[in-house]
Structures are given as structure tokens and as C-alpha cells.
Coordinates of C-alpha atoms in Angstrom, one line a residue:
M1 CA 110.2 33.7 150.7
R2 CA 111.8 30.4 151.3
G3 CA 114.9 30.2 153.5
L4 CA 114.3 33.5 155.4
R5 CA 114.7 32.1 158.8
G6 CA 117.4 34.6 159.9
I7 CA 121.0 33.8 160.3
S8 CA 121.7 30.3 161.4
I9 CA 125.3 29.7 162.5
V10 CA 126.2 26.8 164.7
A11 CA 129.8 25.7 165.1
L12 CA 130.4 22.0 164.9
A13 CA 132.9 20.2 167.2
V14 CA 134.7 18.2 164.6
A15 CA 138.2 16.9 164.3
P16 CA 140.6 18.9 161.9
V17 CA 140.8 15.9 159.5
L18 CA 137.0 16.0 159.0
V19 CA 137.1 19.8 158.3
T20 CA 139.7 19.4 155.6
A21 CA 137.9 16.4 154.0
Q22 CA 134.6 18.2 153.7
A23 CA 133.5 18.6 150.0
Y24 CA 134.2 22.0 148.5
I25 CA 131.2 24.4 148.2
P26 CA 131.6 26.7 145.1
L27 CA 131.2 30.4 145.6
L28 CA 130.0 31.3 142.1
K29 CA 126.5 29.8 141.6
P30 CA 124.0 30.9 138.9
N31 CA 122.1 34.0 140.0
A32 CA 124.0 34.2 143.3
S33 CA 123.9 37.5 145.2
W34 CA 125.5 39.2 148.1
Q35 CA 124.3 42.3 149.9
D36 CA 127.0 44.5 151.6
Q37 CA 126.6 47.4 154.0
H38 CA 129.5 49.8 155.0
A39 CA 129.6 53.0 157.0
C40 CA 132.4 55.4 157.9
S41 CA 132.6 58.8 159.7
S42 CA 135.2 61.5 160.0
P43 CA 134.7 63.6 163.3
G44 CA 137.2 66.2 162.2
P45 CA 135.3 67.5 159.1
N46 CA 132.0 66.1 160.6
T47 CA 131.2 64.0 157.6
G48 CA 129.7 60.5 157.1
D49 CA 129.6 58.0 154.3
S50 CA 127.6 54.9 153.8
E51 CA 126.8 52.4 151.1
C52 CA 124.4 49.5 150.6
F53 CA 124.9 47.4 147.5
R54 CA 123.5 44.1 146.2
Y55 CA 126.2 42.4 144.1
F56 CA 124.8 39.7 141.8
L57 CA 125.9 37.3 139.0
D58 CA 124.5 38.1 135.6
G59 CA 125.4 35.2 133.3
D60 CA 128.9 34.6 131.8
T61 CA 131.1 36.0 129.1
L62 CA 134.3 35.2 127.3
V63 CA 137.3 37.4 128.0
N64 CA 140.4 36.5 126.1
D65 CA 139.0 33.0 125.5
T66 CA 138.4 32.5 129.2
T67 CA 134.9 32.2 130.7
Y68 CA 134.1 34.6 133.5
Q69 CA 130.9 35.3 135.5
V70 CA 129.6 38.8 135.1
L71 CA 129.3 40.7 138.4
R72 CA 126.9 43.7 138.7
K73 CA 125.6 45.8 141.5
T74 CA 122.5 47.7 142.4
G75 CA 122.3 50.1 145.4
R76 CA 123.2 53.4 146.8
R77 CA 126.2 55.4 148.2
A78 CA 125.5 58.4 150.5
H79 CA 127.6 61.3 151.9
S80 CA 126.6 63.7 154.7
N81 CA 128.2 66.9 156.0
S82 CA 126.7 68.3 159.2
I83 CA 128.5 71.7 158.7
F84 CA 127.9 72.1 155.0
P85 CA 124.6 70.3 154.3
D86 CA 124.5 71.5 150.8
Q87 CA 127.3 68.9 150.2
N88 CA 125.0 66.0 151.1
Y89 CA 124.2 63.6 148.3
V90 CA 123.0 60.1 147.5
N91 CA 124.1 58.3 144.4
Y92 CA 122.1 55.4 143.0
H93 CA 123.5 52.5 140.9
Y94 CA 121.4 50.2 138.9
D95 CA 122.6 47.0 137.3
E96 CA 126.1 48.5 137.1
L97 CA 128.9 46.4 135.7
V98 CA 131.5 45.8 138.4
A99 CA 133.9 43.1 137.3
F100 CA 134.3 39.6 136.0
L101 CA 134.7 36.6 138.3
R102 CA 136.2 33.1 137.7
E103 CA 136.4 30.2 140.1
D104 CA 138.8 27.2 139.9
T105 CA 137.0 24.6 141.9
T106 CA 140.0 22.3 141.8
E107 CA 142.3 25.0 143.2
R108 CA 139.5 26.3 145.5
R109 CA 140.3 29.8 144.4
V110 CA 138.2 32.7 143.0
Y111 CA 139.7 35.3 140.7
I112 CA 138.5 38.8 139.7
K113 CA 139.2 40.8 136.6
Y114 CA 138.1 44.4 136.0
P115 CA 136.9 45.7 132.6
G116 CA 139.6 47.1 130.5
T117 CA 142.5 45.4 132.4
S118 CA 144.7 42.7 131.0
W119 CA 145.3 40.8 134.3
S120 CA 143.3 39.2 137.1
W121 CA 143.7 39.1 140.8
L122 CA 143.1 36.5 143.5
L123 CA 139.8 37.4 145.3
Y124 CA 139.4 34.5 147.7
D125 CA 141.5 31.5 148.5
F126 CA 139.7 28.6 150.2
S127 CA 142.5 26.1 149.7
V128 CA 144.5 27.2 152.7
G129 CA 145.1 25.5 156.0
L130 CA 146.4 27.0 159.2
G131 CA 149.1 29.5 158.6
P132 CA 149.7 32.2 156.0
Y133 CA 146.8 33.5 154.0
P134 CA 147.9 35.2 150.7
F135 CA 147.5 38.7 149.5
T136 CA 144.1 39.0 147.8
F137 CA 142.2 41.8 146.1
R138 CA 139.5 41.5 148.8
F139 CA 141.8 42.2 151.8
L140 CA 145.1 43.7 150.4
D141 CA 147.1 42.3 153.3
V142 CA 149.1 39.1 153.8
D143 CA 147.1 37.5 156.7
E144 CA 147.2 34.5 159.0
V145 CA 144.6 31.7 159.3
S146 CA 144.3 31.1 163.0
S147 CA 141.6 28.5 163.0
I148 CA 139.3 26.5 160.7
D149 CA 136.0 25.1 161.8
T150 CA 132.6 24.1 160.3
I151 CA 129.4 26.0 160.8
W152 CA 125.7 25.3 160.0
L153 CA 123.8 27.7 157.8
N154 CA 120.3 27.4 156.4
D155 CA 121.6 25.1 153.5
G156 CA 123.9 22.9 155.6
P157 CA 127.6 22.9 156.7
H158 CA 130.2 25.3 155.5
R159 CA 133.9 25.6 156.3
R160 CA 134.8 28.8 158.1
F161 CA 138.3 30.4 158.2
S162 CA 139.3 32.8 160.9
L163 CA 141.9 35.4 159.7
A164 CA 143.9 37.2 162.3
L165 CA 143.5 40.6 160.6
S166 CA 140.4 40.3 158.4
G167 CA 138.0 38.2 160.4
Y168 CA 135.9 35.3 159.1
I169 CA 135.5 34.1 155.5
I170 CA 133.1 31.3 154.8
E171 CA 133.4 28.8 152.0
G172 CA 130.7 29.3 149.4
I173 CA 129.9 32.8 150.7
G174 CA 133.0 35.0 151.2
S175 CA 133.8 37.5 153.9
V176 CA 131.2 38.2 156.6
Y177 CA 132.4 41.8 156.6
G178 CA 131.3 42.3 153.0
F179 CA 131.7 40.2 149.8
M180 CA 133.5 43.1 148.1
R181 CA 135.8 45.8 149.5
S182 CA 134.1 49.0 150.5
G183 CA 134.2 52.0 148.1
I184 CA 134.1 54.6 151.0
S185 CA 136.6 55.7 153.6
G186 CA 136.8 57.9 156.7
E187 CA 138.6 58.4 160.0
I188 CA 136.5 55.7 161.6
C189 CA 134.9 52.9 159.6
W190 CA 132.5 51.5 162.1
L191 CA 130.3 49.2 160.1
S192 CA 131.2 46.5 157.5
Q193 CA 129.0 43.5 157.1
L194 CA 127.6 41.0 154.7
V195 CA 123.8 41.5 155.2
C196 CA 122.8 38.4 153.3
H197 CA 123.9 35.8 150.8
V198 CA 121.5 34.1 148.3
P199 CA 123.3 31.2 146.6
E200 CA 120.5 30.6 144.0
D201 CA 116.9 31.4 145.0
S202 CA 116.8 31.5 148.9
A203 CA 119.1 33.0 151.5
N204 CA 121.4 30.9 153.6
Y205 CA 123.0 33.8 155.6
I206 CA 121.1 36.8 156.9
V207 CA 122.1 39.6 159.4
P208 CA 119.1 41.9 160.3
S209 CA 119.6 45.4 159.0
N210 CA 117.1 48.3 159.0
N211 CA 119.0 50.4 156.4
C212 CA 120.0 47.6 154.1
P213 CA 117.6 44.7 154.5
C214 CA 118.0 41.4 152.8
Y215 CA 116.1 41.0 149.5
S216 CA 115.4 44.7 149.4
N217 CA 115.7 46.8 146.3
V218 CA 118.3 48.8 148.3
S219 CA 116.4 52.1 147.7
V220 CA 116.6 52.1 143.9
Q221 CA 113.3 53.5 142.7
E222 CA 111.0 51.4 140.6
R223 CA 111.3 52.1 136.9
T224 CA 108.3 52.7 134.8
E225 CA 110.0 53.7 131.5
Q226 CA 109.1 52.1 128.3
Q227 CA 111.1 48.9 127.6
L228 CA 114.1 49.1 125.3
Q229 CA 113.7 47.3 122.0
V230 CA 116.2 46.4 119.3
F231 CA 115.4 44.9 116.0
P232 CA 116.4 43.0 114.0
S233 CA 118.5 41.0 116.3
P234 CA 120.4 39.0 115.1
T235 CA 121.5 41.6 112.5
A236 CA 123.9 41.5 109.6
G237 CA 124.6 45.2 109.8
Q238 CA 122.2 48.0 111.1
F239 CA 119.6 47.6 113.8
Q240 CA 117.1 50.0 115.3
L241 CA 116.7 51.0 118.9
Q242 CA 113.3 52.1 120.3
G243 CA 112.0 52.9 123.8
A244 CA 114.9 55.1 125.0
P245 CA 114.4 58.5 126.6
A246 CA 114.4 61.5 124.2
S247 CA 118.0 62.5 123.2
A248 CA 119.5 59.9 125.6
P249 CA 123.2 59.1 125.0
Y250 CA 124.1 55.5 124.4
L251 CA 127.3 53.4 124.5
L252 CA 127.9 50.2 122.6
R253 CA 130.1 47.8 124.5
A254 CA 131.8 44.5 123.9
L255 CA 131.0 41.9 126.7
D256 CA 134.4 42.5 128.2
G257 CA 133.3 46.1 129.0
R258 CA 135.2 47.9 126.2
V259 CA 133.4 50.8 124.6
I260 CA 133.3 50.3 120.8
G261 CA 130.7 52.9 119.8
S262 CA 128.6 55.8 121.0
G263 CA 125.9 58.2 120.0
T264 CA 122.7 60.0 120.9
C265 CA 119.1 59.0 120.4
S266 CA 116.7 61.2 118.5
G267 CA 113.9 63.2 120.1
D268 CA 111.5 60.2 119.9
G269 CA 113.9 57.9 121.8
S270 CA 115.1 55.9 118.7
A271 CA 118.4 55.4 117.0
I272 CA 119.7 53.5 114.0
I273 CA 123.1 51.8 114.9
D274 CA 125.5 50.2 112.4
L275 CA 127.4 47.1 113.4
S276 CA 128.6 46.2 109.9
F277 CA 132.2 47.0 110.8
L278 CA 132.2 44.6 113.8
P279 CA 132.8 40.8 113.9
G280 CA 129.9 38.5 114.7
A281 CA 129.3 38.5 118.5
L282 CA 127.0 39.5 121.3
Y283 CA 127.2 43.2 122.2
L284 CA 125.8 45.3 125.0
L285 CA 124.0 48.6 124.4
E286 CA 123.9 51.0 127.4
V287 CA 121.3 53.8 127.1
G288 CA 121.3 56.8 129.4
N289 CA 123.8 58.0 132.0
G290 CA 124.2 58.3 135.8
E291 CA 121.7 56.3 137.8
R292 CA 119.3 55.8 134.9
V293 CA 121.4 53.6 132.7
R294 CA 119.4 50.8 131.0
R295 CA 121.0 47.9 129.0
I296 CA 120.0 45.5 126.2
K297 CA 121.9 42.9 124.2
V298 CA 122.1 42.7 120.5
L299 CA 123.5 39.9 118.4
K300 CA 125.7 40.6 115.3
Q301 CA 125.7 37.7 112.8

């Protein structure tokens, strides 16, 4: 695999005027991915929680006439209890819709919008200089930029911001303590890190990890199910679904995440679904539930 030379971070001794003049490196590139690892423990109840997720961009979509990048995740979240081991579990997530992202390269800001909400939040702000760093959805605190320098990664120089409370964020990459906020909690959260970042097809930032290695399938088992098929697509009204598990539930979603229909497949894994009441657009069909959800798009004329 190209670019897998391990993490390469070398601070450059440059004047502040050169740091601010450096060309902006966009965060949202086609097919970009970020792999996060987090772990927390609670000595009181003797429990531990961990997660390893690969977040990745999966094309774009229109939400209220604004173009957003679709963010999905694949990975696992685990819980352990040393006193009550029957409460241990591991949940797997496969190509799960997380949110919609939008970047304003002129403003040097990245915004996040969650499905079903009517507003968006600031996720990262790379426009700042020394001084206050604004409240963002990633950190949930007003912070302070204490220094800005330039570091070398496998694909060249990147600006790095040191935040007094939240550590380093890197232009074109995000936080080195995880691209997204952790979904776990505990009395002591002892591990939060971005394991690797892949801008397009090769990694430019890698931190060795045995439990969440870069480019891994993050322990999601390989799937051997029959491929989903829909036809006709485009359709003027009804279409047929084939290849689903027997009696599997399905949800029909708009690309902004709204559920606009649901049903259950027959015993042979097929279903006839009517779109005649919907306007012409691209829709997403989700089949199954839990960790075994599969998705396919269908076009209504």
C-alpha cells in the first residue's frame, strides 16, 4: 500500500508570516477517511468501554438546496464488566450514516449537520490565529490557540494549531485525538487518538495501534450475502427488490436521512415497493437491522 511509511511529523522552523501565508489544505476530499480509537474505564463499577471506528466520506447529497458530503462509519464499540461478565457486549456498525459535512474553503471552516435536524454546527475552524478558538461541535468548549506551526506529513506540509484544552488539530486532517467526538464515557478516559488519516488513496498520518490498525476492517466480519438488486431503476412507480434476507425489514429514506417508507421482505428475500407517491429523486433503501444493515440506491423518475 502506497504511503504507509508510518507517521511522519517534523516541525518546521518558519516565521509566523509564512505560516499564515501557506495555502489552505481542504479537509473534505473525495473518499477521505479517518480512523479513531477511544477507551474509557470506571474503577468504581469495574467497567470498561472502547471503540474503533473508520469514518469515511461517501459522496455528496443535497440538504435544503445545500450540498453536503455524506459521512459514514464502520467499526465496533465494546463494553466489559469484570464483576458481571454477562453484561459484556460488542456492537458492530457497518456503513452507518453518521452526519453530513460541508466545508467553506474561503472561510476555512467545516460544518456538520445531523440527519433530521434543521441546523448545522461548526465542526472545525482553521481560520483562527493566536487567541480564542470558538465553540465547536468537536470540542464543546471555548478554547485558546497557544501556538501555530507547520509540520511535515507524508504528503507535505500542514499547518498545526495547538489548543490549550483540546491539544493539536491539523489543517486538512482534524484533531489528532480523534476526528469525531467519542461516543463512550467513563470515570477515566485514557485513550483518544486519530489512528490514521487517508486523504484519498494513501495515508498521510499513521499512529501504530494493535487494536485498531490503519486500513483494517476494524473487526467487521466479511459479508458473503447475496448482493441486493433493484429493478427497474430508474422507475416511474414500482420497483422490485431481490437478494435480501428472508423476512428482512426495510426502510426507504430520502438522502437527508428522513424515513419515508418501511416494510418487510417476503420469505424469499424480495419485495415490491411503490414510489409513485414520491417526487422524482434518488432514494436510499436500507435492508436489515442492527449490525447487518445493507443499502442500495434507487432512482425515481
